[in-house]
Each structure stands twice: as C-alpha cells, then as structure tokens.
PDB file of C-alpha atoms in Angstrom:
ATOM      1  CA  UNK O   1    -102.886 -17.618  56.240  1.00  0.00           C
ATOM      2  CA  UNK O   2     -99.857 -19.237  56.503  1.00  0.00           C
ATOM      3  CA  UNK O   3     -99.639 -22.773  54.621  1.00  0.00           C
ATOM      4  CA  UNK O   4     -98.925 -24.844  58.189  1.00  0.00           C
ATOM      5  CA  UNK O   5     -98.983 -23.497  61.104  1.00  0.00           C
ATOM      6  CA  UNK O   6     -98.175 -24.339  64.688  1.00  0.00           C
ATOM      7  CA  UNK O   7     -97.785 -23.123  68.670  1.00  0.00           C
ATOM      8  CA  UNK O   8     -94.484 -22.427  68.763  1.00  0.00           C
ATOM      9  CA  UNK O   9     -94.774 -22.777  72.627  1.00  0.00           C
ATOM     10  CA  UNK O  10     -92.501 -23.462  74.200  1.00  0.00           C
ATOM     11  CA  UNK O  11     -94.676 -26.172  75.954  1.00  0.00           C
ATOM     12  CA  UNK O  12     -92.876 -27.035  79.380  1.00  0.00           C
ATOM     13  CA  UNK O  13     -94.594 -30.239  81.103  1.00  0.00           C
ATOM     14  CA  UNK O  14     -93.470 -32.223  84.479  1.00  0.00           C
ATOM     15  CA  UNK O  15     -92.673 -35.689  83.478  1.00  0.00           C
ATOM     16  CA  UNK O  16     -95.755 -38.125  83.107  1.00  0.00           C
ATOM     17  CA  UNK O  17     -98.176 -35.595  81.879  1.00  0.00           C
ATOM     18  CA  UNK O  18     -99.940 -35.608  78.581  1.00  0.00           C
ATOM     19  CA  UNK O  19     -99.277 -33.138  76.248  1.00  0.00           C
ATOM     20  CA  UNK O  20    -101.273 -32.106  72.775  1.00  0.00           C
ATOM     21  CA  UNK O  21     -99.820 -30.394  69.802  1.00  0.00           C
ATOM     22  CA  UNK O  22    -102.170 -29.004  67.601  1.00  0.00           C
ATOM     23  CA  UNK O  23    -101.905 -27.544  63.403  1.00  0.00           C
ATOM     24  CA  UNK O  24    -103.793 -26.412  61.045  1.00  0.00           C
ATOM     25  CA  UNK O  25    -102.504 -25.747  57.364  1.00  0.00           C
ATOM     26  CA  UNK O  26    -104.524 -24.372  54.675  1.00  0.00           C
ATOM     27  CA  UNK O  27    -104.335 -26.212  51.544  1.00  0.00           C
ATOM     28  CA  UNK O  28    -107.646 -28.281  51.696  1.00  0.00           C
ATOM     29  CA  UNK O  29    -106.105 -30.419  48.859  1.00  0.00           C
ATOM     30  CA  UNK O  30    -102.767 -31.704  50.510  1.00  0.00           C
ATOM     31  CA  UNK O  31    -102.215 -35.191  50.345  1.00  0.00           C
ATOM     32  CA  UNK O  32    -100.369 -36.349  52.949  1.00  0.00           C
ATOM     33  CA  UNK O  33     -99.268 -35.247  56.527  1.00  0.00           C
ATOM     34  CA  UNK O  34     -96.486 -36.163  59.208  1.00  0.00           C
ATOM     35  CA  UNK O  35     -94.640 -35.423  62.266  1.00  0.00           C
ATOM     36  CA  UNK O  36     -90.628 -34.631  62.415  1.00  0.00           C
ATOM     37  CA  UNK O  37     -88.760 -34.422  65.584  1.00  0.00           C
ATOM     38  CA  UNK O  38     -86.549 -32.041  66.029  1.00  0.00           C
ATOM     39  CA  UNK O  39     -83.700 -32.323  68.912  1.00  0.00           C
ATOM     40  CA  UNK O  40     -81.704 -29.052  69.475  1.00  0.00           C
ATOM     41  CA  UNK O  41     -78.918 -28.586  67.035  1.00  0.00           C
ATOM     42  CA  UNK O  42     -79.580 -31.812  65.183  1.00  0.00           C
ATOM     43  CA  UNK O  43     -81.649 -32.736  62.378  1.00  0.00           C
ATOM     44  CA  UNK O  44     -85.083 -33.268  62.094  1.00  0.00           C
ATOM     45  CA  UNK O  45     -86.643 -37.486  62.035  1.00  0.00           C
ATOM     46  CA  UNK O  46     -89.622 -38.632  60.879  1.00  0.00           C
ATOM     47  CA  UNK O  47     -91.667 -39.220  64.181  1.00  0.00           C
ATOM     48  CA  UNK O  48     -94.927 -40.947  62.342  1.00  0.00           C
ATOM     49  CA  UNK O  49     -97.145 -40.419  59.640  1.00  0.00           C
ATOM     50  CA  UNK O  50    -100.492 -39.365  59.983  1.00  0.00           C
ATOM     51  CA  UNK O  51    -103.272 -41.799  59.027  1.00  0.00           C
ATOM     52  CA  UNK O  52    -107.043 -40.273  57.877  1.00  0.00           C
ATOM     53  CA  UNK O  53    -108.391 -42.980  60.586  1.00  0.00           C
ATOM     54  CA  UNK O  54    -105.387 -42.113  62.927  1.00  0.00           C
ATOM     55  CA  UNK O  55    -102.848 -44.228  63.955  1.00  0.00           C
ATOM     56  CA  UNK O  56    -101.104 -44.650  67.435  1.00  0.00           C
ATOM     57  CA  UNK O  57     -97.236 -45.388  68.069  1.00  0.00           C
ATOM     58  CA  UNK O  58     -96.631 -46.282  71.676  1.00  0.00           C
ATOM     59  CA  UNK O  59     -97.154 -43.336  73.997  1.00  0.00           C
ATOM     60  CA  UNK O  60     -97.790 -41.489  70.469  1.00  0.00           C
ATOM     61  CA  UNK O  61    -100.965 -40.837  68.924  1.00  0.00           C
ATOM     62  CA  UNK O  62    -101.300 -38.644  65.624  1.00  0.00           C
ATOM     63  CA  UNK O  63    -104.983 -37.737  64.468  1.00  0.00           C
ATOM     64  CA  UNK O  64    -106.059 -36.098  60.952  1.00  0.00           C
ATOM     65  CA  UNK O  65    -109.654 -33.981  60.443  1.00  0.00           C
ATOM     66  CA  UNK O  66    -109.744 -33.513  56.594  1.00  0.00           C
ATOM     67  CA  UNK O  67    -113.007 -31.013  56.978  1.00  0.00           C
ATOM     68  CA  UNK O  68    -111.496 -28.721  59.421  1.00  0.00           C
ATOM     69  CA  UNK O  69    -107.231 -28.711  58.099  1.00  0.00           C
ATOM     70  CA  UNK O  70    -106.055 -29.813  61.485  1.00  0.00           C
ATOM     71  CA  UNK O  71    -103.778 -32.737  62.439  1.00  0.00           C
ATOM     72  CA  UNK O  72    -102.813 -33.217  66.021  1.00  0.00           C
ATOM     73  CA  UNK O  73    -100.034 -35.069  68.073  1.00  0.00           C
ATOM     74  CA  UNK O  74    -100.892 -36.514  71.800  1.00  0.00           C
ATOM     75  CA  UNK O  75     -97.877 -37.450  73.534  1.00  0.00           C
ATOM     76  CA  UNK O  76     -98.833 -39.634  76.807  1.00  0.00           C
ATOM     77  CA  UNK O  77     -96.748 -40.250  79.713  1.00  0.00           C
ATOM     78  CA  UNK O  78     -94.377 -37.726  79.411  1.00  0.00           C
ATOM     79  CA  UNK O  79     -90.056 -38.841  79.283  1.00  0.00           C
ATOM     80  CA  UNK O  80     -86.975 -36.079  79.743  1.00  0.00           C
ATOM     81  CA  UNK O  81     -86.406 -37.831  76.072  1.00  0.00           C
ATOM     82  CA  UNK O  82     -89.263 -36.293  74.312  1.00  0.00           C
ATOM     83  CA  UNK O  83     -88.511 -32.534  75.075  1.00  0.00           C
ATOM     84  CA  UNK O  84     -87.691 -31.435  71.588  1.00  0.00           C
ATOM     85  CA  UNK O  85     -89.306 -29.477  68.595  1.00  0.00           C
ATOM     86  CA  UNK O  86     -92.358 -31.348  66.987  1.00  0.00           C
ATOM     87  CA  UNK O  87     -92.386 -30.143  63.151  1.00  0.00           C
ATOM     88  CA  UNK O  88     -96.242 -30.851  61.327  1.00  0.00           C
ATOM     89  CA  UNK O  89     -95.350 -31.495  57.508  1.00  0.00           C
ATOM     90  CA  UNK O  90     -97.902 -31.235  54.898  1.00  0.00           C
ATOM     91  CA  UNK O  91     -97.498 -33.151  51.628  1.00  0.00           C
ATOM     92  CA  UNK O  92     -98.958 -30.475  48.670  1.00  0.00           C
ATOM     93  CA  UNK O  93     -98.959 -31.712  45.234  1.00  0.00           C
ATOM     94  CA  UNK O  94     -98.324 -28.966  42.313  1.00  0.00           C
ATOM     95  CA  UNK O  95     -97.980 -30.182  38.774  1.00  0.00           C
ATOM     96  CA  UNK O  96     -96.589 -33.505  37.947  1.00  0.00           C
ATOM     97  CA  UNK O  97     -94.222 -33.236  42.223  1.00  0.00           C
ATOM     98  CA  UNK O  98     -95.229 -33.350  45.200  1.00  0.00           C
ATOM     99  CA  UNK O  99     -93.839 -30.570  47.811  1.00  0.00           C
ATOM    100  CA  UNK O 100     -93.557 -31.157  51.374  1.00  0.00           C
ATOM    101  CA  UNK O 101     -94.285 -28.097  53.296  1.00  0.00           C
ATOM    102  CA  UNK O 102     -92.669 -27.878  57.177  1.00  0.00           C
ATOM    103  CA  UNK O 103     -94.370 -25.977  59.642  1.00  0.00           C
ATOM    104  CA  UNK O 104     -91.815 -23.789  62.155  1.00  0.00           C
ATOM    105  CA  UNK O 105     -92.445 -26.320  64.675  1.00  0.00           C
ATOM    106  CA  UNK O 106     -93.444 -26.916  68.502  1.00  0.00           C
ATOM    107  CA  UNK O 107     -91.312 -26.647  71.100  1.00  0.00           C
ATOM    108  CA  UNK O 108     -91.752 -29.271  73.926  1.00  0.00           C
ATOM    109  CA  UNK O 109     -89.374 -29.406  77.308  1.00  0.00           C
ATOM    110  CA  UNK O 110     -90.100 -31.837  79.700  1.00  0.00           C
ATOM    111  CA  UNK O 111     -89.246 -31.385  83.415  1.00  0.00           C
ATOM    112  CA  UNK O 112     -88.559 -33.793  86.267  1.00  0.00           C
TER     113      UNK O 112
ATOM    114  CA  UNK J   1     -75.508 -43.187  62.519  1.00  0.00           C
ATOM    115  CA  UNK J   2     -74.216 -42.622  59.045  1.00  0.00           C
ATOM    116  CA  UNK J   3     -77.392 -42.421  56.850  1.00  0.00           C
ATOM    117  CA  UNK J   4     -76.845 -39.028  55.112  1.00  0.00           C
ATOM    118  CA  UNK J   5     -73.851 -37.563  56.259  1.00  0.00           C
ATOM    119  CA  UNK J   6     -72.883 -33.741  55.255  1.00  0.00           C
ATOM    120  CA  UNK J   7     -69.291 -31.770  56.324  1.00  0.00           C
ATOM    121  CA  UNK J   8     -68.241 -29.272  57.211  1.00  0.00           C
ATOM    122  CA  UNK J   9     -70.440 -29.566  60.151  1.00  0.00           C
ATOM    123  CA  UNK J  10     -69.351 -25.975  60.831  1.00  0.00           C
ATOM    124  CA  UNK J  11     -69.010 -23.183  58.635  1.00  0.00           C
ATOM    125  CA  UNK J  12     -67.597 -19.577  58.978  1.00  0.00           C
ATOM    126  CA  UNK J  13     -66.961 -17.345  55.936  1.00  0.00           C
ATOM    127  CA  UNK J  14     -66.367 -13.764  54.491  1.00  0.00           C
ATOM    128  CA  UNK J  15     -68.591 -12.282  51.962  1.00  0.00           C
ATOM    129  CA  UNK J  16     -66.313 -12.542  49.237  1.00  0.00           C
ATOM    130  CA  UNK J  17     -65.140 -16.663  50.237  1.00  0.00           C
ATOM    131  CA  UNK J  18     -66.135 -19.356  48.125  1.00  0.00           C
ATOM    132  CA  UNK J  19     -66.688 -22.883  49.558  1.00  0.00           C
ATOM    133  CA  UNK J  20     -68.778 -25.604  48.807  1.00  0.00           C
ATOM    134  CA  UNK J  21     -70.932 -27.837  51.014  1.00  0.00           C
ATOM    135  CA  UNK J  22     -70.888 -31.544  50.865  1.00  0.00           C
ATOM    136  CA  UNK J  23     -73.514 -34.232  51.335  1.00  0.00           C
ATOM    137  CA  UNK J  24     -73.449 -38.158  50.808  1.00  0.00           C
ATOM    138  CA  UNK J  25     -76.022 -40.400  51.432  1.00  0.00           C
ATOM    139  CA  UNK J  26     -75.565 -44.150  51.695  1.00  0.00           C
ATOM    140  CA  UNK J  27     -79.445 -45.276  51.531  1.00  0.00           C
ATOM    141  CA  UNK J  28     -79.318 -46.312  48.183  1.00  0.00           C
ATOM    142  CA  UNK J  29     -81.929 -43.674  47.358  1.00  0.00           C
ATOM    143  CA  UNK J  30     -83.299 -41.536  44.075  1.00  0.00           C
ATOM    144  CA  UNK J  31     -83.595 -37.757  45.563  1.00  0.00           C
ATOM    145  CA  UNK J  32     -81.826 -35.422  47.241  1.00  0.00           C
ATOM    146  CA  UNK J  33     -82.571 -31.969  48.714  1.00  0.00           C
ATOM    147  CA  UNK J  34     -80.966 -28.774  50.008  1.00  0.00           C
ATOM    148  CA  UNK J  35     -83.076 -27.105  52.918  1.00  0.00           C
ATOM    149  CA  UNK J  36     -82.209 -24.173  54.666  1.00  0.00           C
ATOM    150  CA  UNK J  37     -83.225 -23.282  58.135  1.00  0.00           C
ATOM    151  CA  UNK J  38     -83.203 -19.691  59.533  1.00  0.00           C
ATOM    152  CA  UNK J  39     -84.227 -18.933  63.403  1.00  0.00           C
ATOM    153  CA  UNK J  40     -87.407 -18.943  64.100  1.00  0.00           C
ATOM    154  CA  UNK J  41     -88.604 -19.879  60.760  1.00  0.00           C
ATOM    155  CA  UNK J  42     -89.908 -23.191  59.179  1.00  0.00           C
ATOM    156  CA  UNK J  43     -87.383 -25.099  57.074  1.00  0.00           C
ATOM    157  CA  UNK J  44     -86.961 -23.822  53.245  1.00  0.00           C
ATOM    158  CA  UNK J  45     -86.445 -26.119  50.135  1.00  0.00           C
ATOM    159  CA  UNK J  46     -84.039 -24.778  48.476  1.00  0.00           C
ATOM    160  CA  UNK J  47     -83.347 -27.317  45.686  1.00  0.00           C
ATOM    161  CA  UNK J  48     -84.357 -31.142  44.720  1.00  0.00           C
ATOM    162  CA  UNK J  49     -82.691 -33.684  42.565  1.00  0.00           C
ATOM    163  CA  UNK J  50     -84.006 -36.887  41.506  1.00  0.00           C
ATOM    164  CA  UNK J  51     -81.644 -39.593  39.627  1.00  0.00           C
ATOM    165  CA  UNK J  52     -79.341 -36.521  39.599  1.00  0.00           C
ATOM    166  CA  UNK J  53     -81.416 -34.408  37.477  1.00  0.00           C
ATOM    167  CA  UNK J  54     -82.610 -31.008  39.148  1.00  0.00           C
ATOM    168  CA  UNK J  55     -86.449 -30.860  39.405  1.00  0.00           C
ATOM    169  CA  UNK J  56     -86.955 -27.689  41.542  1.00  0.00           C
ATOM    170  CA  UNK J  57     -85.212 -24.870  42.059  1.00  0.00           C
ATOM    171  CA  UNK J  58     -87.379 -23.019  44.570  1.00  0.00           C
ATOM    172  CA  UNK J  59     -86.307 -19.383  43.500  1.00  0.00           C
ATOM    173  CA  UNK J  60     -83.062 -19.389  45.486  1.00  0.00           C
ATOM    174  CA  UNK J  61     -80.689 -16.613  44.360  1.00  0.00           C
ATOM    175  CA  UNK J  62     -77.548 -17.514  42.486  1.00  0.00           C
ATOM    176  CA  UNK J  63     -75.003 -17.173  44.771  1.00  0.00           C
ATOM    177  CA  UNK J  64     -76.235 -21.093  45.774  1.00  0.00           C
ATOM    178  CA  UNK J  65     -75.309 -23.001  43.168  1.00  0.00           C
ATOM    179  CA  UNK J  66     -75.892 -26.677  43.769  1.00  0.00           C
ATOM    180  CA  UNK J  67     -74.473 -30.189  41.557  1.00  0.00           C
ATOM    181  CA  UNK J  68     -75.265 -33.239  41.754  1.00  0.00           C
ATOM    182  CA  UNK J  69     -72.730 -35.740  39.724  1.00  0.00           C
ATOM    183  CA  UNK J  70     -74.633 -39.070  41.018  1.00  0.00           C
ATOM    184  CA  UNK J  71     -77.278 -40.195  42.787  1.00  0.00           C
ATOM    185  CA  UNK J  72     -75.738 -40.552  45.885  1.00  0.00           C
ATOM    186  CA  UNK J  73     -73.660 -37.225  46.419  1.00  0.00           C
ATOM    187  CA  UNK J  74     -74.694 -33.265  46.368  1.00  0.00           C
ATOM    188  CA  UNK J  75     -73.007 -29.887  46.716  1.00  0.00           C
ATOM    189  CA  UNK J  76     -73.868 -26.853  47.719  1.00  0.00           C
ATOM    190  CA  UNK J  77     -71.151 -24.251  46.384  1.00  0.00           C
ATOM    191  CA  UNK J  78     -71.482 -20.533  48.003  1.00  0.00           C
ATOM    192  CA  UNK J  79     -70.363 -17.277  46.898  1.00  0.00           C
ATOM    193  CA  UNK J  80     -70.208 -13.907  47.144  1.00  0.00           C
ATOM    194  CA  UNK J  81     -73.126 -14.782  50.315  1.00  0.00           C
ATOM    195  CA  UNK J  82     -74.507 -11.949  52.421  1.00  0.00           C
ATOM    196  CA  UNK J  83     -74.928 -12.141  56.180  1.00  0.00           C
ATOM    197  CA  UNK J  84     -78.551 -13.217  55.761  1.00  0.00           C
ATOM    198  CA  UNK J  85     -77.661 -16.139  54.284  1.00  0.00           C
ATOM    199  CA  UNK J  86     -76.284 -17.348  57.964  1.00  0.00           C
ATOM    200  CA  UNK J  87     -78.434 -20.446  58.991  1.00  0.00           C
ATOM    201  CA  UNK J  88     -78.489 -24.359  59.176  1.00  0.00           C
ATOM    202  CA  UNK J  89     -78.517 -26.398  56.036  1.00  0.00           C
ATOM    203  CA  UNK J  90     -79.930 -29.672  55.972  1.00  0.00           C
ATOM    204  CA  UNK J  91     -79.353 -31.873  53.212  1.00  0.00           C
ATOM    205  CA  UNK J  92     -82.050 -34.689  52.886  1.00  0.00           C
ATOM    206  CA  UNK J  93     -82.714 -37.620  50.598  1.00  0.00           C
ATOM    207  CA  UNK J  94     -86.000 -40.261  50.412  1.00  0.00           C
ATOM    208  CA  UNK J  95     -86.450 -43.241  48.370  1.00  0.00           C
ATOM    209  CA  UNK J  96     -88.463 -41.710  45.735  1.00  0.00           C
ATOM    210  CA  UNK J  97     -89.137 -37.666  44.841  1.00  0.00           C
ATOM    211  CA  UNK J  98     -91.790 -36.273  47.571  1.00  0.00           C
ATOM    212  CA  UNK J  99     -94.752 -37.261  45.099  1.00  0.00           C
ATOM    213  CA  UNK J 100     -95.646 -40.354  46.918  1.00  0.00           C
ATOM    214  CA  UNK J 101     -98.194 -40.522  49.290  1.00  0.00           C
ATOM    215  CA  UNK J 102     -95.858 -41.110  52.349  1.00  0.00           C
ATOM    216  CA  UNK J 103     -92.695 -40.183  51.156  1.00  0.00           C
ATOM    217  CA  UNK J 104     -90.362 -40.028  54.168  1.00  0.00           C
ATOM    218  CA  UNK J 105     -87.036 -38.011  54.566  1.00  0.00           C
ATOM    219  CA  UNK J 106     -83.786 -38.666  56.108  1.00  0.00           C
ATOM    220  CA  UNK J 107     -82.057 -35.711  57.117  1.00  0.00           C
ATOM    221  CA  UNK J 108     -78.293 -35.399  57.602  1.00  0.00           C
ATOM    222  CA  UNK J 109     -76.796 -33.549  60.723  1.00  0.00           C
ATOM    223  CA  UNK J 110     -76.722 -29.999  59.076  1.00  0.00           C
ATOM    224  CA  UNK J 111     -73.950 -27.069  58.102  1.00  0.00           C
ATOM    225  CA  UNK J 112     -74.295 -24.317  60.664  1.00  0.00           C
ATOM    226  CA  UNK J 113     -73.423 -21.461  58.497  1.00  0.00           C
ATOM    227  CA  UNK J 114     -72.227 -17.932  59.402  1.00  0.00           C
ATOM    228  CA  UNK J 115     -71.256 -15.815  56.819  1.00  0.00           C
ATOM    229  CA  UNK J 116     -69.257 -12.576  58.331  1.00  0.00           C
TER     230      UNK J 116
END
C-alpha cells in the first residue's frame, strides 16, 4: 500500500458545483496532515491544514477520520480559479524528524 | 512574490555538464529542502538542512551533491546526470525542520530540468 494515496482524476466540474477529494495513507501513526495546491507549472502552496475536529476555510472544508486513514477536501461553489492539482501531505515522524510525505496529487479543472 | 526564489528557472544539459542549482529564501527561516518531482509521481525529498547542517539525505545518488553555506541559501550542484534525472526541482524552506505538528512549507517556483 502506498504511504498516501489519491484519485489522480482528472476531476472536470462546471462552475458552481461541489467537488470532494478523497485520501487515504497508511501510516496509522502520522501526526499531522494538509492540503497543497498545485497550479500547472508552478509550485505547490499550502491550501489548509487539516484539523482532527475539521476545520473550514471559506468555500473549503478539510475533514480527518483517524480510525479509518482518510482525510478529505470539499470544495463548494466551484471558481475557473480552483482548477489545479490538490496534493494530501501526511506528516510521519521517524526518529528524533519529522518527514512530510506528498501524495501524487488530484487533478481538478473547472469548466464554465 | 519573492519568498523562496530559485534560478535557473530553466535547465538543459548534457550528460557529462556540470551546473549547479540555486535557491534563496528571504523568510528568515531555519530549514531548507531539495524535492524533486518526476511526471506522474508524488514529489521526492531529496535532501534537508536545518541551521545549515544536513539532517537527511534521503538515499539520493551522488551525482546531486547539495551545500548549504547559511541559513538562507542552498545549491544543488549536478554531474555526470542521466536522462532520468529530467524533472522539476522544488526547493522549499519552513520556519522550523518538519518535526512540528503543523510545520508548513514555502515552495519556490522550481528548475525544470532536462538532461540530454
């Protein structure tokens, strides 16, 4: 099993829609857990960080469930501006540092 | 946006070239990374450095040779690289090493890579 792992999609949405991104990684003892964006041919930004009680930006909502390794990213009201690649990032400590795995990511294109 | 910044921006070499890569970040912050990002594969830590010591060397051959003379500056110097190694390399720093609970990284705008 692969240590994160993603839909690579591509997930192609007409604007306003709701879309879900869904991953799973397999290190029951990782510590911490976000969401990069990813625009083509740029580098990736930290979108949010995901919260064990989840936590909601704006039209963003990331959710954690410890028990079954899966962290999801709802995306409401769809804009042109949010087709991209989603990357899920998994914090895994080993030894005395902390390694931050990246998943291949999810890509999202958003039509008018 | 001037954050991390990293040249050449573009990259084209022979096998038997030697160049370096150059990144420079202007956060005031303790560690710095190479990545390395292939098609359709996740991104790869290559190396970290934190208060310009080198903490991790994830098992990446020696024809990447990084150096890191301060906190705020890092190299990447190639040679003798195989076509294989053609990809996007992303440079990254955070506040503190990613130990922290919600350590976050700023990525600079990459070296797209070909080696001929």
């Amino acid at each position: 099993r692969k240590e994160v792992e993603q839909d690579p999609g591509p997930f192609n949405v007409p604007e306003g829609a709701t879309v879900a991104f869904n991953c799973t990684y397999s290190n029951s003892a990782s510590q911490s857990f976000f969401w990069y964006r990813q625009d083509c041919r740029k580098e990736p930004k930290l979108l949010m960080s995901v919260y064990s009680s989840g936590n909601e930006d704006g039209r963003f909502t990331a959710q954690l469930n410890r028990a079954s390794q899966y962290i999801s990213l709802l995306i409401r009201d769809s804009k042109l501006s949010d087709s991209a690649t989603y990357l899920c990032v998994v914090l895994n400590y080993g030894g005395s540092q902390g390694n931050l795995i990246f998943g291949k990511g999810t890509k999202l294109s958003v039509k008018p | 946006e001037t954050g991390v910044t990293q040249t050449p921006r573009h990259l084209v070499m022979g096998m038997t070239n030697k160049k370096s890569l150059k990144c420079e970040q202007h956060l005031g912050h303790n560690a710095m990374y190479w990545y390395k990002q292939s098609a359709k594969k996740p991104l790869e830590l290559m190396f970290v450095y934190n208060f310009k010591e080198q903490t991790e060397n994830n098992s990446v051959p020696s024809r990447f040779s990084p150096e890191c003379p301060n906190s705020s500056h890092l190299f990447l110097h190639l040679h003798t690289l195989q076509p294989e190694d053609s990809a996007l390399y992303l440079c990254a720093s955070s506040q503190e090493m990613a130990g922290s609970t919600n350590e976050k990284l700023f990525f600079g705008s990459g070296t797209q890579l070909s080696v001929l």
